[in-house]
Short mmCIF file of C-alpha atoms in Angstrom, two decimals:
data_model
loop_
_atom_site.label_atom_id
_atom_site.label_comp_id
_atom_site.label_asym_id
_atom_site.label_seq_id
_atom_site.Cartn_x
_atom_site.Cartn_y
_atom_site.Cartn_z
CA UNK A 1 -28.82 14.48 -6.10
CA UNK A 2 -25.37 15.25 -4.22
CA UNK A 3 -25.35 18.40 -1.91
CA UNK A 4 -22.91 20.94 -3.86
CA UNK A 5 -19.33 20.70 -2.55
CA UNK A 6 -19.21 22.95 1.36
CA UNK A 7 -15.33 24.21 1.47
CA UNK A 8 -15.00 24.03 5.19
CA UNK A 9 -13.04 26.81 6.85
CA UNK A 10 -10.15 25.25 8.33
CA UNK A 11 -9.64 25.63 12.43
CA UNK A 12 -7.67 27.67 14.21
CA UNK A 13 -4.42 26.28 15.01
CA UNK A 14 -2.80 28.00 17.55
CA UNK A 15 -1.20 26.67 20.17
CA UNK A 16 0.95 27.75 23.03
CA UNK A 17 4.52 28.52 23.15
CA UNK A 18 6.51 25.37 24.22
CA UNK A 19 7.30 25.52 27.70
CA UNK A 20 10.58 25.85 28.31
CA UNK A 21 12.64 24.04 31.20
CA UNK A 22 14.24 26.73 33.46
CA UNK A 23 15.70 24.35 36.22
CA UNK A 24 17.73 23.12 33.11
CA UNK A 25 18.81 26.80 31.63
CA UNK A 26 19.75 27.55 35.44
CA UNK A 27 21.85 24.61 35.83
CA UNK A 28 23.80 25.46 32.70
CA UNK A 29 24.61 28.84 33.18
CA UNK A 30 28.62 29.32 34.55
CA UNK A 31 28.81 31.04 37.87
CA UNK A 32 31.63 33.45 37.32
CA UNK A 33 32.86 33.67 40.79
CA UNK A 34 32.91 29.94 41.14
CA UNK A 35 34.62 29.35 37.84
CA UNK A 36 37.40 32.20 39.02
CA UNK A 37 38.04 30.41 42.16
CA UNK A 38 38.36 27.30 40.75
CA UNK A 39 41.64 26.15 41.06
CA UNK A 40 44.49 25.78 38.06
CA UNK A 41 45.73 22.62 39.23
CA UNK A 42 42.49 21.17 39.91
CA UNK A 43 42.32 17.23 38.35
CA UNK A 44 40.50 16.92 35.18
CA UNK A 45 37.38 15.29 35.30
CA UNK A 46 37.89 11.31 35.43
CA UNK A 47 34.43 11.00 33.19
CA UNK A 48 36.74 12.94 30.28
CA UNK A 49 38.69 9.74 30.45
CA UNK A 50 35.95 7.40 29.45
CA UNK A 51 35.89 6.68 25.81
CA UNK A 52 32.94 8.26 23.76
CA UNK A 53 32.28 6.00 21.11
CA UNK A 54 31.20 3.41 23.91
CA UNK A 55 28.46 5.75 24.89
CA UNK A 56 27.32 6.43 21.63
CA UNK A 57 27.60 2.60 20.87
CA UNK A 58 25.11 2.11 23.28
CA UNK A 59 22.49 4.78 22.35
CA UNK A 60 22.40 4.17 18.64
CA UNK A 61 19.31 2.89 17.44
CA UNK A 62 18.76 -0.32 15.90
CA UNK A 63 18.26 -0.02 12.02
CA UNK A 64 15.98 -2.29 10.65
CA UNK A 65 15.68 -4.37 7.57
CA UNK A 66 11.45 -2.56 7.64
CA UNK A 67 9.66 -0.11 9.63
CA UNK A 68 8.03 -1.63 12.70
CA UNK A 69 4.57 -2.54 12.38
CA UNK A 70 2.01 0.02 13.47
CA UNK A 71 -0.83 -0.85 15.29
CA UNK A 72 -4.50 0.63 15.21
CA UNK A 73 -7.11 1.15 17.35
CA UNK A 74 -9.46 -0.29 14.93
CA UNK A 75 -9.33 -2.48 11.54
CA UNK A 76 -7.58 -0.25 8.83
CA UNK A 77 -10.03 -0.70 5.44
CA UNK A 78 -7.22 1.17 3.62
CA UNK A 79 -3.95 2.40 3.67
CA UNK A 80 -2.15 4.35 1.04
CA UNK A 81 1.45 5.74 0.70
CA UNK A 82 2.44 9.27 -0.25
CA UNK A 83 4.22 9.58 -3.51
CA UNK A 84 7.13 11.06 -2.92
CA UNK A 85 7.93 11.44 1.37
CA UNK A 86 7.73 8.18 3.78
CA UNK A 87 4.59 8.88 5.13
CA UNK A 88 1.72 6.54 5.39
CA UNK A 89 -2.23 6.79 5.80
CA UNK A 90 -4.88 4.62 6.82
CA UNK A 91 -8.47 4.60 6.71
CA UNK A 92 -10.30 2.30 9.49
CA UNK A 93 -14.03 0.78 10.55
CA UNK A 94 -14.81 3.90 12.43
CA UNK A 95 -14.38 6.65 9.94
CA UNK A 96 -11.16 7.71 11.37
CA UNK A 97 -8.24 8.88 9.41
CA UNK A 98 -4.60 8.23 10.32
CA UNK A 99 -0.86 9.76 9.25
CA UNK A 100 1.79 8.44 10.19
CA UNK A 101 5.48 8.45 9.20
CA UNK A 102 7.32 5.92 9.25
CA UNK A 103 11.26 4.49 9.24
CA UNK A 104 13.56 1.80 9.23
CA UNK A 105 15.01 3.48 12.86
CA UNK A 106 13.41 1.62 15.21
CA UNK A 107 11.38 3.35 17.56
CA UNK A 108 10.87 6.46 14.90
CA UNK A 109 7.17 5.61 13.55
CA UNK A 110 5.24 8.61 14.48
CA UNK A 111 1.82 9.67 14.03
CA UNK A 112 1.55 12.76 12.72
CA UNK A 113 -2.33 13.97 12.91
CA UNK A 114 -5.64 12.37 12.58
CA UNK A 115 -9.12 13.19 11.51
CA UNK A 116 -12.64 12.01 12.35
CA UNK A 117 -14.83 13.81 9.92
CA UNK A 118 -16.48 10.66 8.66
CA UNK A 119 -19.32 9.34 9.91
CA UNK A 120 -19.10 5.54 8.72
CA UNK A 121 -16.60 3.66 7.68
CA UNK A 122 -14.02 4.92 5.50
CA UNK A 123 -13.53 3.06 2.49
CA UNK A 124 -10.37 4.14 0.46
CA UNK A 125 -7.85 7.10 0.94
CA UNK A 126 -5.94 8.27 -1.98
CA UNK A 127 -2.81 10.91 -1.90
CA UNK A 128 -2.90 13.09 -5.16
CA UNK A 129 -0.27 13.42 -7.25
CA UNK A 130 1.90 15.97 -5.22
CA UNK A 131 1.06 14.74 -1.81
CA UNK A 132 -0.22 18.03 -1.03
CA UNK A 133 -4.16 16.39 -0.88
CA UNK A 134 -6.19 13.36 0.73
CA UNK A 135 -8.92 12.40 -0.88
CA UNK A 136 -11.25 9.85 0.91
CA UNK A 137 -14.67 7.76 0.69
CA UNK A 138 -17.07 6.28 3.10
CA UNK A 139 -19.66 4.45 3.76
CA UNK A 140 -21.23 7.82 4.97
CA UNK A 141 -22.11 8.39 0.92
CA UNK A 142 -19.84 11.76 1.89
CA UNK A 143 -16.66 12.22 -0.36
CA UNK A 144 -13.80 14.24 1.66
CA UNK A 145 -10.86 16.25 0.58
CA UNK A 146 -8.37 17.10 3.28
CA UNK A 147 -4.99 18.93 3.51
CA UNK A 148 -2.59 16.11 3.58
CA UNK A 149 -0.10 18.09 5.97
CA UNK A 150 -2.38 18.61 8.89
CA UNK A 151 -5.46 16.61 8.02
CA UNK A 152 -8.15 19.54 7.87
CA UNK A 153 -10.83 19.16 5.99
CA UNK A 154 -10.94 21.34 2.93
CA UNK A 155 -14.12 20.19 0.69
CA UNK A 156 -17.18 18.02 2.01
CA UNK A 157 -18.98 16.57 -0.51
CA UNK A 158 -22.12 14.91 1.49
CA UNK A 159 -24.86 12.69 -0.33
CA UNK A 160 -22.30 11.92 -3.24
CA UNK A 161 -24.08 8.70 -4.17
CA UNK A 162 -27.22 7.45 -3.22
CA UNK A 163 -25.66 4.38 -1.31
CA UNK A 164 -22.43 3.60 0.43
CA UNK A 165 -19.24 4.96 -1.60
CA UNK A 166 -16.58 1.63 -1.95
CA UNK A 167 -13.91 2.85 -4.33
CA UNK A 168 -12.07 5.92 -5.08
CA UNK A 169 -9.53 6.75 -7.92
CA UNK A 170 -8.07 10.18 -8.89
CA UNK A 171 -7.86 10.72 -12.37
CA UNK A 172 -5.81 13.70 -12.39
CA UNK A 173 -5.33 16.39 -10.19
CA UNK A 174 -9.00 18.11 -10.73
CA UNK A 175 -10.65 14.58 -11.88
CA UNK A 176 -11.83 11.98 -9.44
CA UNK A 177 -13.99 8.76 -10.09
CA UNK A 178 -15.92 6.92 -7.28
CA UNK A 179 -18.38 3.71 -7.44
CA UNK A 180 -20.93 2.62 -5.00
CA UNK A 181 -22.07 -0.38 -3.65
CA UNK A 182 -25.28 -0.44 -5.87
CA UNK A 183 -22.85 -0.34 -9.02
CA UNK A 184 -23.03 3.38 -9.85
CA UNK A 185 -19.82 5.57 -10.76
CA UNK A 186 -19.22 8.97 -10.77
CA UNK A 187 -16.66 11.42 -12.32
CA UNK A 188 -16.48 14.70 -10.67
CA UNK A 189 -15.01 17.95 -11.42
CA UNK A 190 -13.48 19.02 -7.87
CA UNK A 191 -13.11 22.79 -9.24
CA UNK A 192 -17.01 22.70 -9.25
CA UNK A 193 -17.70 20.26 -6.88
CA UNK A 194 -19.87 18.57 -8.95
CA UNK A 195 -19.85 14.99 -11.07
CA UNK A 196 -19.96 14.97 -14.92
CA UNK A 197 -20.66 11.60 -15.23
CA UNK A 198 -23.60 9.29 -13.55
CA UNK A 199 -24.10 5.81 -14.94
CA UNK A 200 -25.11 2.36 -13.43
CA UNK A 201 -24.06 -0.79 -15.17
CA UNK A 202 -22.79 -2.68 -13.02
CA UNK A 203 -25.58 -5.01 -10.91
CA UNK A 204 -23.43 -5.60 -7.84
CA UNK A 205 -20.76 -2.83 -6.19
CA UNK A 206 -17.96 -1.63 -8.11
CA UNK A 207 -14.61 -2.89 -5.96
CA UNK A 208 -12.06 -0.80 -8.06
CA UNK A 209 -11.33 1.86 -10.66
CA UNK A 210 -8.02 1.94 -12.78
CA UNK A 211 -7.29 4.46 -15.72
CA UNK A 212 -5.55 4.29 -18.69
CA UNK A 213 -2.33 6.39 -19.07
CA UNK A 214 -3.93 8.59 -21.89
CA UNK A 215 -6.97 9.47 -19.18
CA UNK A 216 -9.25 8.37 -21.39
CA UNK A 217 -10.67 4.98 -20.60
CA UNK A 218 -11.87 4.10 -17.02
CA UNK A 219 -12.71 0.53 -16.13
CA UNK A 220 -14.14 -0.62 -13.38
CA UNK A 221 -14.60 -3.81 -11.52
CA UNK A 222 -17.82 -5.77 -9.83
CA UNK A 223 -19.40 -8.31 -7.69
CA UNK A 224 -21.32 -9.25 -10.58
CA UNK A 225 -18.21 -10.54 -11.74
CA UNK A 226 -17.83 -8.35 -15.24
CA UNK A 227 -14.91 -5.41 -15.73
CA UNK A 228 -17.19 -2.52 -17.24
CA UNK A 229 -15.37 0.25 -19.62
CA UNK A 230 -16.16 3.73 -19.76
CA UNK A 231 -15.20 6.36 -21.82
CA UNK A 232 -14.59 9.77 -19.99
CA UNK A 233 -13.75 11.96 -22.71
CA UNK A 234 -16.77 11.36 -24.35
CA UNK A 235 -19.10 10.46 -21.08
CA UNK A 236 -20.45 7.56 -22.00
CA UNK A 237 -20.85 3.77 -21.14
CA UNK A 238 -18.65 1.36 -24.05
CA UNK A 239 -19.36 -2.29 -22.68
CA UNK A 240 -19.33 -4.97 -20.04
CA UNK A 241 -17.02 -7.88 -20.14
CA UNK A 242 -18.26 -11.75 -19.99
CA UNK A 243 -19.13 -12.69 -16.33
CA UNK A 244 -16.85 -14.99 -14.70
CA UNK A 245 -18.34 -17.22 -11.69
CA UNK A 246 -16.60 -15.00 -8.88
CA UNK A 247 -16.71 -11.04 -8.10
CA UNK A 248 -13.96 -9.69 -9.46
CA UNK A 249 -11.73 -7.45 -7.24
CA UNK A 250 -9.46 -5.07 -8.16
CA UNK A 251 -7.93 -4.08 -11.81
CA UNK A 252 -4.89 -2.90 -13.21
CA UNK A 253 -2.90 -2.35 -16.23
CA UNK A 254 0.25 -4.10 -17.29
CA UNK A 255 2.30 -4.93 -19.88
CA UNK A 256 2.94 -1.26 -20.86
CA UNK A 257 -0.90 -1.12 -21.09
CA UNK A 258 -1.35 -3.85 -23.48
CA UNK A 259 -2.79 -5.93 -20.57
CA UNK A 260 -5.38 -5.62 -17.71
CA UNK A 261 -5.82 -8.14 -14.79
CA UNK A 262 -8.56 -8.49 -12.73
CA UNK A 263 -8.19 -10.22 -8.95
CA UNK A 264 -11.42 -12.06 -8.21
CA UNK A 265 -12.82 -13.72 -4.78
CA UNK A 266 -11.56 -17.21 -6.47
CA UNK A 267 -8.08 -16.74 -6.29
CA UNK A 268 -7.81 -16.52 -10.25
CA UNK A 269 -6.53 -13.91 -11.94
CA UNK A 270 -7.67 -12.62 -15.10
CA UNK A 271 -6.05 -11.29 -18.04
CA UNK A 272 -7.45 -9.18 -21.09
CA UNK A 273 -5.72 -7.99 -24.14
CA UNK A 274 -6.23 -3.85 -24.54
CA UNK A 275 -9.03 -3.40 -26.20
CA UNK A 276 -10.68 -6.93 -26.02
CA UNK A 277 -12.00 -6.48 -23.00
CA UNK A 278 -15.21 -8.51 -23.90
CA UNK A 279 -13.61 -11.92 -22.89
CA UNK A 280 -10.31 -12.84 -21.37
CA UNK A 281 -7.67 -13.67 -23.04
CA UNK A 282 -5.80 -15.57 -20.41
CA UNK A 283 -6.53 -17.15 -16.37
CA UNK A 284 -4.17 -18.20 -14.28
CA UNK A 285 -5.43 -19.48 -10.50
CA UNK A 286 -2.76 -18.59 -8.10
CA UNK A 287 -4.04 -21.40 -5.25
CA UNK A 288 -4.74 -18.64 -3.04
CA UNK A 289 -8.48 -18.16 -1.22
CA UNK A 290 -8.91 -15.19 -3.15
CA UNK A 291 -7.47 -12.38 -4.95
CA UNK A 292 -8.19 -9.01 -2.59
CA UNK A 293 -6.13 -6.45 -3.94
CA UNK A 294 -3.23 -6.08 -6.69
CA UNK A 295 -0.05 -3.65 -6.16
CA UNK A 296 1.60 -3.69 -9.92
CA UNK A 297 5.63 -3.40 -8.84
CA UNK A 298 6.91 -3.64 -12.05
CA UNK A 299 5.40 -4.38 -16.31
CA UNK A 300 5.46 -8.00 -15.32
CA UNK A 301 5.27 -8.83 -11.06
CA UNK A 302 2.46 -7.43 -8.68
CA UNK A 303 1.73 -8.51 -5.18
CA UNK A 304 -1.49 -9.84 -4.35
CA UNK A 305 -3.49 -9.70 -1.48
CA UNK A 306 -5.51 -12.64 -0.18
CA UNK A 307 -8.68 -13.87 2.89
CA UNK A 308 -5.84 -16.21 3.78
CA UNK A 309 -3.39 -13.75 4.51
CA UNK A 310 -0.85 -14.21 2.02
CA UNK A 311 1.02 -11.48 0.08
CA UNK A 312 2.17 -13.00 -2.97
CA UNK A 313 4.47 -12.17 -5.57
CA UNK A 314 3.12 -13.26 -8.89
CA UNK A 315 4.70 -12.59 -12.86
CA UNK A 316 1.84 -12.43 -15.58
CA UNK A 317 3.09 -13.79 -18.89
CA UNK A 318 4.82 -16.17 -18.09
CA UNK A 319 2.66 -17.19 -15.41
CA UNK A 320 4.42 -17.93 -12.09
CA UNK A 321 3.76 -17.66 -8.22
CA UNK A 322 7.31 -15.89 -7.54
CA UNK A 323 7.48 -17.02 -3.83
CA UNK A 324 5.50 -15.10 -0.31
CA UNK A 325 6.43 -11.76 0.16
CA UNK A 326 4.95 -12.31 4.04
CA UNK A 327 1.75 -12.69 5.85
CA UNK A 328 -0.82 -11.33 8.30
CA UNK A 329 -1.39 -15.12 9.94
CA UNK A 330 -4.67 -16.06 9.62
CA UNK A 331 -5.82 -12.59 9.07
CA UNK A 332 -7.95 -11.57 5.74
CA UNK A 333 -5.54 -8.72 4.54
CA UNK A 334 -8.00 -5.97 3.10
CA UNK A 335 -5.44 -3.81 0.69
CA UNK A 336 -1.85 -3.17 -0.19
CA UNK A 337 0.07 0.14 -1.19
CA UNK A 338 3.89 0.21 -2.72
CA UNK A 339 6.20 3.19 -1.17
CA UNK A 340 7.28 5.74 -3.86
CA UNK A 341 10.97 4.17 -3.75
CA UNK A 342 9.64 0.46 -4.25
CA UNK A 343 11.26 -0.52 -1.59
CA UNK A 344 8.61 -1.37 0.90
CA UNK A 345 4.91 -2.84 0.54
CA UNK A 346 2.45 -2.23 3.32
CA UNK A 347 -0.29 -4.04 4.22
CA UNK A 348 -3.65 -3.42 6.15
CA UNK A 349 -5.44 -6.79 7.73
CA UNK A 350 -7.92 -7.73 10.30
CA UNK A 351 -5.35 -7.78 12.77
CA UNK A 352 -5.02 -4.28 13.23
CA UNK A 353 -1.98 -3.42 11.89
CA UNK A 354 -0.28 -2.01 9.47
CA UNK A 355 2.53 -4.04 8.50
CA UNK A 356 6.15 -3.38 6.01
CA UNK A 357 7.69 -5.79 3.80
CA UNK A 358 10.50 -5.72 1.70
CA UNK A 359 10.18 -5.80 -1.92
CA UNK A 360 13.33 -3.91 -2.98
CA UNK A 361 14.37 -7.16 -5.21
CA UNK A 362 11.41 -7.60 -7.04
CA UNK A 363 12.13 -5.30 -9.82
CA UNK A 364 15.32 -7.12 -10.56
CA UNK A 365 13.13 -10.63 -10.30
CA UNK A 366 13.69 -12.70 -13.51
CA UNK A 367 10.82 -15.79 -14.36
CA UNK A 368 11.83 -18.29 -17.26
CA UNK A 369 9.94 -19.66 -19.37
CA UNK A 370 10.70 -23.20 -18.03
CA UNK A 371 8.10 -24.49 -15.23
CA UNK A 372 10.79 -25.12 -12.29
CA UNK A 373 9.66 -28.46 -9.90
CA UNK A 374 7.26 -28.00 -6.94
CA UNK A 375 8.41 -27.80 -3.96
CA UNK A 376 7.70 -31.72 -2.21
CA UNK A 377 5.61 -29.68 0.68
CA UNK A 378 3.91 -27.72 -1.59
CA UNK A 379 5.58 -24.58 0.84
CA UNK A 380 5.86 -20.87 -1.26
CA UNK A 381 9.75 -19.67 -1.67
CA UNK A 382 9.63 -17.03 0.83
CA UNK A 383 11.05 -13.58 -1.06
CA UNK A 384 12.07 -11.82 2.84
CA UNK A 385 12.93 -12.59 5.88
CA UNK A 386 9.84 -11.37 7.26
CA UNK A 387 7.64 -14.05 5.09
CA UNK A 388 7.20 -17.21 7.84
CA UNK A 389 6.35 -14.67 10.36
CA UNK A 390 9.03 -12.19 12.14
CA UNK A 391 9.87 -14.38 14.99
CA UNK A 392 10.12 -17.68 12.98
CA UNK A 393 13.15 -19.06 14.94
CA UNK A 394 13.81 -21.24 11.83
CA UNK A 395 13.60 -18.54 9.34
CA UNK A 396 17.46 -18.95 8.84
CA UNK A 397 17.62 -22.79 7.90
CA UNK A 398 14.55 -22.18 5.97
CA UNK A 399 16.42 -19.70 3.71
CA UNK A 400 19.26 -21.99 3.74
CA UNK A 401 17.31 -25.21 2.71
CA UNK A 402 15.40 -23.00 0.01
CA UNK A 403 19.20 -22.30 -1.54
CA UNK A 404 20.27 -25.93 -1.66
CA UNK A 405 17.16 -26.78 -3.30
CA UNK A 406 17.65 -24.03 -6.08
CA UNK A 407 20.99 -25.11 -6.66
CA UNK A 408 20.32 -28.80 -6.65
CA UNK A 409 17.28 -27.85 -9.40
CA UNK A 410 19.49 -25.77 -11.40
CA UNK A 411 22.29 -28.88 -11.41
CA UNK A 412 19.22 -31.09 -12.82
CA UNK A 413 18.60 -28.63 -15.34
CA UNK A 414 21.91 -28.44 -16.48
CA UNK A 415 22.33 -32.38 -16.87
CA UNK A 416 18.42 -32.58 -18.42
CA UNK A 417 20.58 -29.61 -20.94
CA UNK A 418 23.79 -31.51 -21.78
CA UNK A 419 21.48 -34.86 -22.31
CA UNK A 420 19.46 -33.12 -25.04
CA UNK A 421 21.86 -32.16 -26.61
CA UNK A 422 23.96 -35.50 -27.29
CA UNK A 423 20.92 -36.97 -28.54
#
């Protein structure tokens, strides 16, 4: 049974005045005898001269296509993006906490606070819906609540499972759902502090939670390789899906709801029709190592995170790999987060950092019906600059060839077009 919910008194946060610099306030201030004495005629300053636009030339920073990449001190499990500010945090190995924010100005990334109440590994951090609150899970079995402006811990809720907490999703702004790795999930009422639901399934740990835009339906996915559904409303268990051969992932819903796809450690994605969950209704294998994590970006396109360390860009229905949004080389990436303005995607890998892509022309990414030609070296279209690595010295001619071959496919096309129709 989980202790009751401790609301933790926050510290004191006072801190000294900032010191101020009195050689500098001493320097500035006029002598008035010396400034009377000073001479009518005297020659103007030759610095006045100079031009100032050269001096500001030369101190403006560099604006950048992303945000730099911000390295850790240990491997970031998680990472999640606040929903409405550009502010970023990051759960890693050692139970520590990050915030950061972060900007396309280079040299602006700052941290902002961080927080070491975990004991374990933290698992997954989720922003609420306002930003205002963290919410995070560890392998400590403890289930945290923190003030998302200075990191202090608000609400410990220790011994919330009986083994290691893996996955975290708020419901709403007083509902949150967790599973463990022994397959158990939880709902819990944060206003009490404790859970009003407690069912196993699931044989294997539960990777990820989604919910359906009514609240009504959680499902849930497992390394037993089945999506289970659950109805909250009524508290109770509805039914497991067919195993497939892999674990599955991560889950979410698309097409408006009328779909849900499950990631699995095959590198095929699977698709289920709204209320068929039992079997799926639809696979498509991407060629990756495996499906980690899926950011949904728009109805149709999410991003998918793999061991290999590809992002990709992938449209469900018509199924299509889009291109490679970018890569952590040779670094499993563990989970991806879109910024509230979908215009980045950041990534957390074994690498230790947190990286930015660009995915600002995603949403305005059209897929055909038509199967375009493979590529003759089997190489992904890359969908940034960033995607063959950010000092690729041929990233240029890459982007160039890429263009030539579109336009060479799309003159094919046309002719294969014009010959159908004569016939």
């Amino acid at each position: 049974m989980a202790a009751p919910a401790e609301h933790v008194e926050p510290e004191s946060t006072e801190t000294d005045p900032p010191e101020t610099d009195k050689t500098e306030e001493t320097k500035t201030t006029r002598d008035p005898e010396t400034s009377d004495s000073e001479p009518a005629d005297q020659d103007p300053d030759p610095d006045l001269d100079a031009d100032p636009d050269e001096d500001e030339d030369e101190d403006e920073p560099k604006i950048r296509d992303t945000p730099e990449d911000i390295r850790l001190e240990a491997i970031a499990n998680t990472v999640a993006l606040h929903p409405s500010r550009d502010i970023l945090v990051c759960g890693d190995v050692d139970g520590d906490i990050y915030a950061y924010s972060y900007s396309c100005t280079e040299g602006e990334n700052r941290e902002l606070w961080s927080s070491g109440h975990h004991m374990k590994s933290c698992r997954q951090v989720r922003f609420s819906e306002d930003g205002l609150k963290l919410y995070s899970v560890s392998r400590d079995k403890a289930v945290h609540m923190l003030d998302a402006e200075r990191g202090q811990l608000v609400t410990r809720i220790r011994g919330a499972h009986g083994a290691p907490i893996n996955s975290l999703l708020l419901v709403d702004e007083n509902i949150l759902a967790t599973g463990d790795d022994g397959g158990t999930l939880k709902v819990w009422d944060m206003r009490k502090g404790t859970d009003i639901m407690h069912l196993k399934q699931h044989e294997d740990y539960i990777s990820d939670i989604a919910v359906d835009q009514a609240k009504r339906i959680l499902l849930t996915t497992s390394g037993d390789g089945t999506m289970g559904v659950f109805n909250i409303k009524r508290r109770r268990f509805e039914l497991l899906s067919e195993g497939q051969s892999g674990d599955l992932t991560s889950v979410a819903l698309m097409k408006r709801g009328k779909k849900v796809v499950c990631g699995s450690s095959e590198g095929t994605i699977y698709i289920f029709n709204w209320n068929g969950f039992g079997a799926t209704s639809d696979r498509f294998a991407i060629k990756a190592e495996s499906v980690e994590c899926i950011a949904p970006i728009t109805d149709s396109i999410v991003c998918t995170a793999s061991m290999d360390g590809y992002i990709r860009a992938v449209n469900l229905l018509p199924n299509r790999v889009i291109g490679c949004i970018g890569q952590h080389v040779g670094e499993p990436i563990e989970e991806l987060a879109k910024s509230w303005d979908t215009r980045f995607l950041a990534s957390s890998a074994h690498d230790q950092l947190i990286k930015f892509w660009d995915i600002s022309s995603l949403p305005g990414t059209t897929v055909n019906e038509y199967r375009k030609r493979k590529k003759k070296d089997g190489r992904m279209k890359s969908l940034s600059k960033k995607a063959h690595g950010e000092n690729d010295f041929f990233s240029g001619l890459v982007e160039e060839t890429e263009k030539k071959e579109e336009e060479e496919e799309e003159e094919e096309e046309e002719e294969e077009d014009s010959d159908s129709g004569s016939d």
